[in-house]
């Protein structure tokens, strides 16, 4: 089963994708994570995208389509979760072609519906484990007072360079200008379903499970 998790920054795409990886052996393909890895590795491409990402702008279609192309023909376990991709119509068309080439198909595009008002506190309170990527929130799911990640015992708590109010506003602007039209695109294709992303993490997990279990 191959799915897209679609929603604005802070909708909970990464949180839900990690749960699906654990529970269903699915493979998370997050273009945001891939770009951050490139940035941290100091590669030429990583350096080019670093300032674009920190500002909250979208990276070029060519770069992200190239990143997905590298992964999509490989092992897909219980299926791919496309997290943060596609974000433009060009990326959506490219994904369609890439899946066809590999004789794979898309099963669901799950839109995570949230209020913009909730996103500021979700994003400005977010941190994650620098070793395993587990996601935390200062208020709703704080980094343990022991200083150790409960999943992997690392003591490296990290915050993203674009997790501030100014970048978030730009990321939201990019979402509404370039990405939100994909909701109509996938609705017309018959792949679209939506879940309430404002519910608790566990409730959202259940809603997604209901979609996937039919
Ligand atoms: P990317 O890394 O994809 O970030 P994003 O889409 O902005 O989404 P986030 O990761 O910020 O949010 P999320 O929905 O995963 O929320 P999370 O689960 O962490 O992209 C970053 C940048 O890379 C882009 O701006 C762009 O520059 C570039 N890029 C990436 N892909 C690209 C592409 N395809 N094309 C072009 N450029 C691209 O949750 C957020 C917080 O809320 C956490 O603290 C979490 O604990 C909490 N939370 C989650 N769910 C709940 C809940 N149900 N209730 C309460 N709290 C919750």
Coordinates of N, CA and C and ligand atoms in Angstrom, one line a residue:
X1 N 0.8 -1.2 0.0 CA 0.0 0.0 0.0 C 0.9 1.3 0.0
X2 N 0.7 2.1 -1.0 CA 1.5 3.4 -1.1 C 0.5 4.6 -0.8
X3 N 1.0 5.4 0.1 CA 0.1 6.6 0.5 C 0.9 7.9 0.5
X4 N 0.1 9.0 0.4 CA 0.7 10.3 0.6 C 0.0 10.9 1.8
X5 N 0.8 11.5 2.7 CA 0.3 12.3 3.8 C 0.4 13.7 3.4
X6 N -0.7 14.4 3.3 CA -0.7 15.8 2.7 C -1.3 16.7 3.8
X7 N -0.6 17.8 4.0 CA -1.1 18.8 5.0 C 0.0 19.9 5.2
X8 N -0.4 21.0 5.8 CA 0.5 22.1 6.0 C 1.6 21.7 7.0
X9 N 2.6 22.6 7.2 CA 3.7 22.4 8.2 C 3.1 22.2 9.5
X10 N 3.4 21.2 10.3 CA 2.9 21.0 11.6 C 1.6 20.2 11.7
X11 N 1.1 19.7 10.5 CA -0.2 19.0 10.5 C 0.0 17.6 11.2
X12 N 1.2 17.2 11.4 CA 1.5 15.9 12.0 C 1.8 14.8 11.1
X13 N 2.3 15.1 9.9 CA 2.6 14.1 8.9 C 3.8 13.2 9.4
X14 N 4.8 13.9 9.9 CA 6.0 13.1 10.3 C 5.7 12.2 11.5
X15 N 4.9 12.7 12.4 CA 4.5 12.0 13.6 C 3.7 10.7 13.2
X16 N 2.8 10.9 12.3 CA 2.0 9.7 11.8 C 2.8 8.8 11.0
X17 N 3.7 9.3 10.2 CA 4.5 8.4 9.3 C 5.3 7.5 10.2
X18 N 5.9 8.1 11.2 CA 6.8 7.2 12.1 C 6.0 6.1 12.7
X19 N 4.7 6.4 13.1 CA 3.9 5.3 13.7 C 3.6 4.2 12.6
X20 N 3.4 4.6 11.4 CA 3.1 3.6 10.3 C 4.3 2.8 10.0
X21 N 5.5 3.4 10.1 CA 6.7 2.6 9.9 C 6.8 1.5 11.0
X22 N 6.5 1.9 12.2 CA 6.6 0.9 13.3 C 5.6 -0.1 13.2
X23 N 4.3 0.3 13.0 CA 3.2 -0.7 13.0 C 3.0 -1.5 11.8
X24 N 3.4 -0.9 10.6 CA 3.0 -1.6 9.4 C 4.2 -1.9 8.5
X25 N 5.4 -1.6 9.0 CA 6.6 -1.9 8.3 C 6.7 -1.1 7.0
X26 N 6.0 0.1 7.0 CA 6.0 0.9 5.8 C 7.3 1.7 5.7
X27 N 7.6 2.3 4.6 CA 8.9 3.0 4.4 C 8.5 4.5 4.2
X28 N 9.1 5.3 5.1 CA 8.8 6.8 5.1 C 9.7 7.4 4.1
X29 N 9.2 8.1 3.1 CA 10.0 8.9 2.2 C 9.7 10.4 2.4
X30 N 10.5 11.0 3.3 CA 10.2 12.4 3.6 C 11.3 13.2 2.9
X31 N 10.8 14.1 2.0 CA 11.8 14.9 1.2 C 12.4 15.9 2.2
X32 N 11.7 16.4 3.2 CA 12.3 17.3 4.2 C 13.5 16.6 4.9
X33 N 13.3 15.4 5.3 CA 14.4 14.7 6.0 C 15.6 14.5 5.1
X34 N 15.2 14.1 3.8 CA 16.3 13.9 2.8 C 17.1 15.2 2.6
X35 N 16.4 16.3 2.5 CA 17.1 17.6 2.3 C 17.9 18.0 3.5
X36 N 17.4 17.7 4.7 CA 18.2 18.0 5.9 C 19.4 17.2 6.0
X37 N 19.3 15.9 5.6 CA 20.5 15.0 5.6 C 21.5 15.6 4.6
X38 N 21.1 16.0 3.5 CA 22.0 16.6 2.5 C 22.7 17.8 3.0
X39 N 21.9 18.6 3.7 CA 22.4 19.9 4.3 C 23.5 19.5 5.4
X40 N 23.2 18.5 6.3 CA 24.1 18.2 7.3 C 25.3 17.5 6.8
X41 N 25.2 16.8 5.7 CA 26.4 16.2 5.1 C 27.4 17.2 4.5
X42 N 26.9 18.4 4.3 CA 27.7 19.4 3.7 C 27.9 19.3 2.2
X43 N 27.1 18.5 1.5 CA 27.2 18.3 0.1 C 26.9 19.6 -0.6
X44 N 27.3 19.7 -1.9 CA 27.1 20.9 -2.6 C 25.6 21.3 -2.7
X45 N 24.8 20.2 -3.0 CA 23.3 20.4 -3.1 C 22.8 20.8 -1.7
X46 N 23.3 20.2 -0.6 CA 22.9 20.5 0.7 C 23.1 22.0 1.0
X47 N 24.3 22.5 0.7 CA 24.6 23.9 0.9 C 23.7 24.8 0.2
X48 N 23.3 24.4 -1.1 CA 22.5 25.2 -1.9 C 21.0 25.3 -1.3
X49 N 20.5 24.2 -0.7 CA 19.2 24.3 -0.3 C 19.0 24.8 1.2
X50 N 20.1 24.9 1.9 CA 20.0 25.3 3.3 C 19.3 26.6 3.5
X51 N 19.7 27.6 2.8 CA 19.1 29.0 3.0 C 17.7 29.0 2.5
X52 N 17.4 28.3 1.4 CA 16.0 28.2 0.9 C 15.1 27.6 2.0
X53 N 15.5 26.5 2.6 CA 14.7 25.9 3.6 C 14.6 26.7 4.9
X54 N 15.7 27.4 5.3 CA 15.6 28.2 6.5 C 14.6 29.3 6.3
X55 N 14.5 29.9 5.1 CA 13.5 30.9 4.8 C 12.1 30.4 4.7
X56 N 11.9 29.1 4.5 CA 10.6 28.6 4.4 C 10.1 28.5 3.0
X57 N 11.0 28.7 2.0 CA 10.6 28.5 0.6 C 10.7 27.1 0.1
X58 N 10.1 26.8 -1.0 CA 10.2 25.4 -1.5 C 11.5 25.3 -2.3
X59 N 12.1 24.1 -2.2 CA 13.3 23.8 -3.0 C 12.8 23.4 -4.4
X60 N 13.7 23.5 -5.4 CA 13.2 23.3 -6.8 C 12.7 21.9 -7.0
X61 N 11.7 21.8 -7.9 CA 11.1 20.5 -8.3 C 12.2 19.5 -8.7
X62 N 13.1 19.9 -9.5 CA 14.1 19.0 -10.0 C 14.9 18.3 -8.9
X63 N 15.3 19.1 -7.9 CA 16.0 18.4 -6.8 C 15.2 17.4 -6.1
X64 N 14.0 17.8 -5.7 CA 13.2 16.8 -4.9 C 12.7 15.6 -5.7
X65 N 12.4 15.8 -7.0 CA 12.0 14.7 -7.8 C 13.2 13.7 -7.9
X66 N 14.4 14.3 -8.1 CA 15.6 13.5 -8.2 C 15.8 12.6 -6.9
X67 N 15.5 13.2 -5.8 CA 15.7 12.5 -4.5 C 14.7 11.3 -4.4
X68 N 13.4 11.6 -4.8 CA 12.4 10.5 -4.8 C 12.7 9.4 -5.8
X69 N 13.2 9.8 -6.9 CA 13.5 8.9 -8.0 C 14.5 7.8 -7.5
X70 N 15.5 8.3 -6.7 CA 16.6 7.4 -6.2 C 16.0 6.4 -5.3
X71 N 14.9 6.7 -4.6 CA 14.4 5.7 -3.6 C 13.3 4.8 -4.1
X72 N 12.5 5.3 -5.1 CA 11.3 4.7 -5.4 C 11.4 3.3 -6.0
X73 N 12.5 3.1 -6.7 CA 12.6 1.7 -7.4 C 13.1 0.7 -6.4
X74 N 13.5 1.1 -5.2 CA 14.1 0.2 -4.2 C 13.0 -0.6 -3.4
X75 N 13.5 -1.3 -2.4 CA 12.6 -2.1 -1.5 C 11.5 -1.2 -0.9
X76 N 10.2 -1.7 -0.9 CA 9.2 -0.9 -0.4 C 8.4 -1.5 0.8
X77 N 8.9 -2.6 1.4 CA 8.3 -3.2 2.6 C 6.8 -3.3 2.5
X78 N 6.2 -2.6 3.6 CA 4.7 -2.6 3.6 C 4.2 -1.5 2.8
X79 N 5.0 -0.8 2.0 CA 4.5 0.3 1.1 C 5.2 1.6 1.5
X80 N 5.1 2.5 0.6 CA 5.8 3.8 0.8 C 4.8 4.8 1.4
X81 N 5.3 5.7 2.3 CA 4.6 6.8 2.8 C 5.3 8.0 2.3
X82 N 4.7 8.7 1.4 CA 5.2 10.0 0.9 C 4.9 11.1 1.8
X83 N 5.9 11.6 2.5 CA 5.7 12.6 3.6 C 6.3 13.9 3.1
X84 N 5.4 14.9 2.8 CA 6.0 16.2 2.3 C 6.3 16.2 0.8
X85 N 5.9 15.2 0.1 CA 6.0 15.1 -1.3 C 4.8 14.4 -1.9
X86 N 4.2 14.8 -2.9 CA 4.5 16.0 -3.7 C 4.0 17.3 -3.1
X87 N 4.6 18.4 -3.5 CA 4.2 19.7 -3.0 C 3.8 20.6 -4.2
X88 N 3.9 20.2 -5.4 CA 3.5 21.0 -6.6 C 2.9 20.1 -7.6
X89 N 2.1 20.7 -8.5 CA 1.5 19.8 -9.5 C 2.6 19.1 -10.4
X90 N 3.7 19.8 -10.6 CA 4.8 19.1 -11.4 C 5.3 17.9 -10.6
X91 N 5.5 18.0 -9.3 CA 5.9 16.9 -8.5 C 4.9 15.8 -8.5
X92 N 3.6 16.1 -8.5 CA 2.5 15.1 -8.5 C 2.5 14.3 -9.8
X93 N 2.7 15.0 -10.9 CA 2.8 14.4 -12.2 C 4.0 13.5 -12.3
X94 N 5.1 14.0 -11.7 CA 6.4 13.2 -11.7 C 6.2 11.9 -10.9
X95 N 5.5 12.0 -9.8 CA 5.3 10.8 -8.9 C 4.5 9.8 -9.7
X96 N 3.4 10.3 -10.3 CA 2.6 9.4 -11.1 C 3.4 8.6 -12.1
X97 N 4.3 9.3 -12.8 CA 5.1 8.6 -13.9 C 6.0 7.6 -13.2
X98 N 6.7 8.1 -12.1 CA 7.7 7.2 -11.5 C 7.0 5.9 -11.0
X99 N 5.8 6.1 -10.4 CA 5.2 4.9 -9.9 C 4.8 3.9 -11.0
X100 N 4.3 4.5 -12.1 CA 4.0 3.7 -13.3 C 5.2 2.9 -13.8
X101 N 6.3 3.6 -13.9 CA 7.5 3.0 -14.4 C 7.9 1.8 -13.5
X102 N 7.6 1.9 -12.2 CA 8.0 0.7 -11.3 C 6.8 -0.2 -11.1
X103 N 5.8 0.0 -11.9 CA 4.6 -0.9 -11.7 C 4.0 -0.8 -10.3
X104 N 4.0 0.4 -9.8 CA 3.4 0.6 -8.4 C 2.3 1.6 -8.6
X105 N 1.4 1.7 -7.6 CA 0.3 2.6 -7.7 C 0.1 3.3 -6.3
X106 N -0.7 4.3 -6.4 CA -1.0 5.1 -5.2 C -2.4 4.6 -4.6
X107 N -2.4 4.3 -3.3 CA -3.7 3.8 -2.8 C -4.5 4.9 -2.1
X108 N -3.9 5.7 -1.3 CA -4.6 6.8 -0.7 C -3.8 8.1 -0.6
X109 N -4.5 9.2 -0.7 CA -3.9 10.5 -0.4 C -4.6 11.0 0.8
X110 N -4.0 11.0 2.0 CA -4.6 11.3 3.2 C -4.3 12.7 3.6
X111 N -5.3 13.6 3.5 CA -5.2 15.0 3.9 C -5.4 15.1 5.4
X112 N -4.4 15.7 6.1 CA -4.5 16.0 7.5 C -5.0 17.4 7.7
X113 N -6.3 17.5 8.0 CA -7.0 18.8 8.1 C -6.7 19.4 9.5
X114 N -6.2 20.7 9.5 CA -5.9 21.4 10.8 C -6.2 22.8 10.6
X115 N -6.4 23.5 11.8 CA -6.6 25.0 11.8 C -5.2 25.6 11.8
X116 N -5.0 26.7 11.0 CA -3.7 27.4 10.9 C -3.3 27.8 12.3
X117 N -4.3 28.2 13.1 CA -4.0 28.8 14.5 C -3.2 27.7 15.3
X118 N -3.5 26.4 15.1 CA -2.8 25.4 15.9 C -1.4 25.2 15.5
X119 N -1.1 25.7 14.3 CA 0.3 25.3 13.8 C 1.4 26.1 14.4
X120 N 1.1 27.3 14.8 CA 2.2 28.1 15.4 C 2.8 27.5 16.6
X121 N 1.8 27.1 17.5 CA 2.3 26.5 18.8 C 2.9 25.1 18.5
X122 N 2.4 24.3 17.6 CA 2.9 23.0 17.3 C 4.4 23.1 16.8
X123 N 4.6 24.1 15.9 CA 5.9 24.2 15.2 C 6.9 24.9 16.2
X124 N 6.5 25.9 16.9 CA 7.5 26.6 17.8 C 7.8 25.7 19.0
X125 N 7.0 24.7 19.3 CA 7.3 23.9 20.5 C 7.9 22.6 20.1
X126 N 8.2 22.4 18.8 CA 8.7 21.1 18.4 C 10.2 20.9 18.6
X127 N 10.6 19.7 19.0 CA 12.0 19.3 19.0 C 12.0 17.9 18.6
X128 N 13.2 17.3 18.3 CA 13.3 15.9 18.0 C 14.6 15.4 18.5
X129 N 14.7 14.0 18.4 CA 16.0 13.4 18.8 C 16.9 13.4 17.6
X130 N 18.1 13.9 17.9 CA 19.1 14.0 16.8 C 19.6 12.7 16.3
X131 N 19.4 11.6 17.1 CA 19.9 10.3 16.7 C 18.8 9.5 16.0
X132 N 17.6 9.4 16.6 CA 16.6 8.5 16.0 C 15.4 9.2 15.3
X133 N 15.4 10.6 15.5 CA 14.3 11.3 14.8 C 13.0 11.4 15.6
X134 N 12.9 10.7 16.7 CA 11.6 10.8 17.5 C 11.2 12.3 17.7
X135 N 9.9 12.5 17.5 CA 9.4 13.9 17.6 C 8.8 14.2 18.9
X136 N 9.1 15.4 19.5 CA 8.6 15.8 20.8 C 7.9 17.2 20.7
X137 N 7.1 17.6 21.7 CA 6.6 18.9 21.8 C 6.7 19.4 23.2
X138 N 7.2 20.7 23.3 CA 7.4 21.2 24.7 C 6.3 21.1 25.6
X139 N 5.0 21.2 25.1 CA 3.9 21.1 26.0 C 3.2 19.7 26.0
X140 N 2.9 19.2 24.8 CA 2.1 18.0 24.8 C 2.9 16.7 24.9
X141 N 4.2 16.8 24.6 CA 5.0 15.5 24.6 C 6.4 15.9 24.9
X142 N 6.7 16.4 26.1 CA 8.0 17.0 26.3 C 9.2 16.1 26.3
X143 N 10.4 16.6 25.9 CA 11.6 15.8 26.0 C 11.8 15.4 27.5
X144 N 12.1 14.2 27.8 CA 12.1 13.7 29.2 C 13.1 14.5 30.0
X145 N 12.7 14.7 31.3 CA 13.6 15.5 32.2 C 14.9 14.7 32.5
X146 N 14.9 13.4 32.2 CA 16.2 12.7 32.4 C 17.2 13.1 31.4
X147 N 16.7 13.8 30.3 CA 17.7 14.3 29.3 C 17.9 13.2 28.2
X148 N 17.3 12.1 28.3 CA 17.5 11.0 27.4 C 16.3 10.7 26.5
X149 N 16.5 10.4 25.2 CA 15.4 10.1 24.3 C 14.9 8.7 24.8
X150 N 13.6 8.5 25.0 CA 13.0 7.3 25.5 C 13.2 6.1 24.4
X151 N 13.3 6.5 23.2 CA 13.5 5.5 22.1 C 14.9 4.9 22.0
X152 N 15.9 5.8 22.1 CA 17.2 5.4 21.8 C 18.3 5.8 22.8
X153 N 17.9 6.5 23.9 CA 18.8 6.9 24.9 C 19.8 8.0 24.5
X154 N 19.6 8.6 23.3 CA 20.5 9.7 23.0 C 20.2 10.9 23.8
X155 N 21.2 11.7 24.0 CA 20.9 13.0 24.8 C 20.9 14.2 23.9
X156 N 20.8 13.9 22.6 CA 20.9 15.0 21.6 C 19.5 15.5 21.2
X157 N 19.0 16.5 21.8 CA 17.7 17.1 21.5 C 18.0 18.2 20.5
X158 N 17.3 18.2 19.3 CA 17.6 19.2 18.3 C 16.3 20.0 17.9
X159 N 16.5 21.2 17.4 CA 15.4 22.0 16.9 C 15.7 22.4 15.5
X160 N 14.7 22.5 14.6 CA 15.0 22.8 13.2 C 15.2 24.3 13.0
X161 N 16.0 24.7 12.0 CA 16.3 26.1 11.8 C 15.1 26.8 11.3
X162 N 14.1 26.1 10.7 CA 12.9 26.8 10.1 C 11.7 26.7 11.1
X163 N 12.0 26.2 12.3 CA 10.8 26.2 13.3 C 10.7 27.4 14.1
X164 N 10.5 28.5 13.4 CA 10.2 29.8 14.1 C 9.0 30.5 13.3
X165 N 8.4 31.5 14.0 CA 7.2 32.0 13.5 C 7.3 32.6 12.1
X166 N 8.5 33.3 11.8 CA 8.6 33.9 10.5 C 8.7 32.9 9.4
X167 N 9.6 31.9 9.6 CA 9.7 30.8 8.5 C 8.4 30.1 8.4
X168 N 7.7 29.9 9.5 CA 6.4 29.1 9.4 C 5.4 29.9 8.5
X169 N 5.3 31.2 8.7 CA 4.4 32.0 7.9 C 4.7 31.8 6.4
X170 N 6.0 31.8 6.1 CA 6.4 31.7 4.7 C 6.1 30.2 4.2
X171 N 6.3 29.2 5.1 CA 6.0 27.8 4.7 C 4.5 27.7 4.5
X172 N 3.7 28.4 5.3 CA 2.3 28.3 5.1 C 1.9 29.0 3.8
X173 N 2.5 30.1 3.5 CA 2.3 30.8 2.2 C 2.6 29.9 1.0
X174 N 3.7 29.2 1.1 CA 4.1 28.3 0.0 C 3.0 27.2 -0.1
X175 N 2.6 26.7 1.1 CA 1.6 25.6 1.1 C 0.3 26.1 0.4
X176 N -0.2 27.3 0.7 CA -1.4 27.7 0.1 C -1.3 28.1 -1.4
X177 N -0.1 28.6 -1.7 CA 0.1 29.0 -3.1 C 0.4 27.8 -4.0
X178 N 1.1 26.8 -3.5 CA 1.6 25.8 -4.5 C 1.2 24.4 -4.2
X179 N 0.8 24.1 -2.9 CA 0.5 22.7 -2.5 C -1.0 22.4 -2.4
X180 N -1.7 23.4 -1.8 CA -3.1 23.0 -1.4 C -4.0 22.6 -2.6
X181 N -3.6 23.1 -3.9 CA -4.4 22.7 -5.0 C -4.3 21.2 -5.3
X182 N -3.3 20.5 -4.7 CA -3.2 19.1 -4.9 C -4.4 18.3 -4.2
X183 N -5.1 19.0 -3.3 CA -6.2 18.4 -2.6 C -7.3 18.1 -3.7
X184 N -7.6 19.2 -4.5 CA -8.5 19.0 -5.6 C -8.1 18.1 -6.7
X185 N -6.8 18.1 -6.9 CA -6.2 17.2 -8.0 C -6.4 15.8 -7.6
X186 N -6.1 15.4 -6.3 CA -6.3 14.0 -5.9 C -7.8 13.6 -5.7
X187 N -8.6 14.6 -5.3 CA -10.0 14.4 -5.2 C -10.5 14.0 -6.6
X188 N -10.2 14.7 -7.6 CA -10.6 14.4 -8.9 C -10.2 13.1 -9.4
X189 N -9.0 12.7 -9.0 CA -8.5 11.3 -9.3 C -9.1 10.2 -8.5
X190 N -9.8 10.6 -7.5 CA -10.5 9.6 -6.7 C -9.6 8.9 -5.6
X191 N -8.5 9.6 -5.3 CA -7.6 9.0 -4.3 C -7.7 9.7 -2.9
X192 N -8.4 10.8 -2.8 CA -8.3 11.7 -1.7 C -9.3 11.2 -0.5
X193 N -8.7 11.2 0.7 CA -9.5 11.1 1.9 C -9.0 12.1 2.9
X194 N -9.8 12.5 3.9 CA -9.3 13.4 4.9 C -9.5 12.9 6.3
X195 N -8.6 13.3 7.2 CA -8.8 13.0 8.6 C -8.6 14.3 9.4
X196 N -9.2 14.3 10.6 CA -9.1 15.4 11.5 C -7.7 15.4 12.2
X197 N -6.8 16.3 11.7 CA -5.5 16.3 12.2 C -5.4 17.1 13.6
X198 N -6.5 17.7 14.0 CA -6.5 18.4 15.3 C -6.8 17.5 16.4
X199 N -7.2 16.3 16.2 CA -7.5 15.3 17.2 C -6.2 14.9 17.9
X200 N -6.3 14.1 19.0 CA -5.0 13.7 19.6 C -4.2 12.8 18.7
X201 N -2.9 12.6 19.0 CA -2.0 11.8 18.1 C -2.7 10.4 18.0
X202 N -3.1 9.8 19.1 CA -3.7 8.5 19.1 C -5.0 8.4 18.2
X203 N -5.8 9.5 18.3 CA -7.1 9.5 17.5 C -6.8 9.6 16.1
X204 N -5.7 10.4 15.7 CA -5.4 10.5 14.3 C -4.9 9.2 13.8
X205 N -4.1 8.5 14.7 CA -3.6 7.1 14.3 C -4.7 6.2 13.9
X206 N -5.8 6.3 14.8 CA -7.0 5.4 14.6 C -7.7 5.8 13.3
X207 N -7.8 7.1 13.0 CA -8.5 7.5 11.8 C -7.8 7.0 10.6
X208 N -6.4 7.1 10.6 CA -5.6 6.6 9.5 C -5.8 5.1 9.3
X209 N -5.7 4.4 10.5 CA -5.9 3.0 10.4 C -7.2 2.6 9.8
X210 N -8.3 3.3 10.1 CA -9.6 3.0 9.5 C -9.5 3.1 8.0
X211 N -8.8 4.2 7.5 CA -8.7 4.4 6.1 C -8.0 3.2 5.5
X212 N -6.8 2.8 6.1 CA -6.0 1.8 5.5 C -6.6 0.4 5.6
X213 N -7.4 0.2 6.6 CA -8.0 -1.1 6.8 C -9.2 -1.3 6.0
X214 N -9.7 -0.2 5.4 CA -10.9 -0.2 4.5 C -12.1 -0.3 5.4
Ligands
LIG1 P1 9.3 19.3 5.8 O1 10.4 18.7 6.6 O2 8.5 18.4 4.9 O3 8.4 20.1 6.7 P2 6.8 20.5 6.7 O4 6.0 20.0 5.6 O5 6.8 22.0 6.9 O6 6.2 19.7 7.8 P3 6.8 19.5 9.2 O7 7.8 18.5 9.3 O8 7.2 20.9 9.8 O9 5.4 19.1 10.0 P4 4.7 17.7 10.1 O10 3.4 17.8 9.4 O11 5.6 16.6 9.8 O12 4.4 17.7 11.7 P5 5.1 16.9 12.9 O13 4.6 15.5 12.9 O14 6.5 17.1 13.0 O15 9.9 20.4 4.8 C1 10.8 21.4 5.3 C2 11.3 22.2 4.1 O16 12.0 21.4 3.2 C3 10.3 22.9 3.3 O17 9.9 24.2 3.9 C4 11.0 23.1 1.9 O18 11.9 24.1 2.0 C5 11.8 21.8 1.8 N1 11.0 20.7 1.2 C6 10.6 19.5 1.7 N2 9.9 18.8 0.8 C7 9.9 19.5 -0.3 C8 9.3 19.3 -1.6 N3 8.6 18.2 -1.9 N4 9.4 20.3 -2.5 C9 10.1 21.4 -2.3 N5 10.7 21.7 -1.1 C10 10.6 20.7 -0.1 O19 4.3 17.6 14.1 C11 4.6 19.0 14.5 C12 4.5 19.1 16.0 O20 3.2 18.9 16.4 C13 5.4 18.1 16.8 O21 6.0 18.8 17.9 C14 4.4 17.0 17.2 O22 4.8 16.4 18.4 C15 3.1 17.8 17.4 N6 1.9 17.0 17.0 C16 1.8 16.2 15.9 N7 0.6 15.7 15.9 C17 -0.1 16.2 16.9 C18 -1.4 16.0 17.4 N8 -2.3 15.2 16.8 N9 -1.8 16.7 18.5 C19 -0.9 17.5 19.1 N10 0.4 17.7 18.7 C20 0.8 17.1 17.6

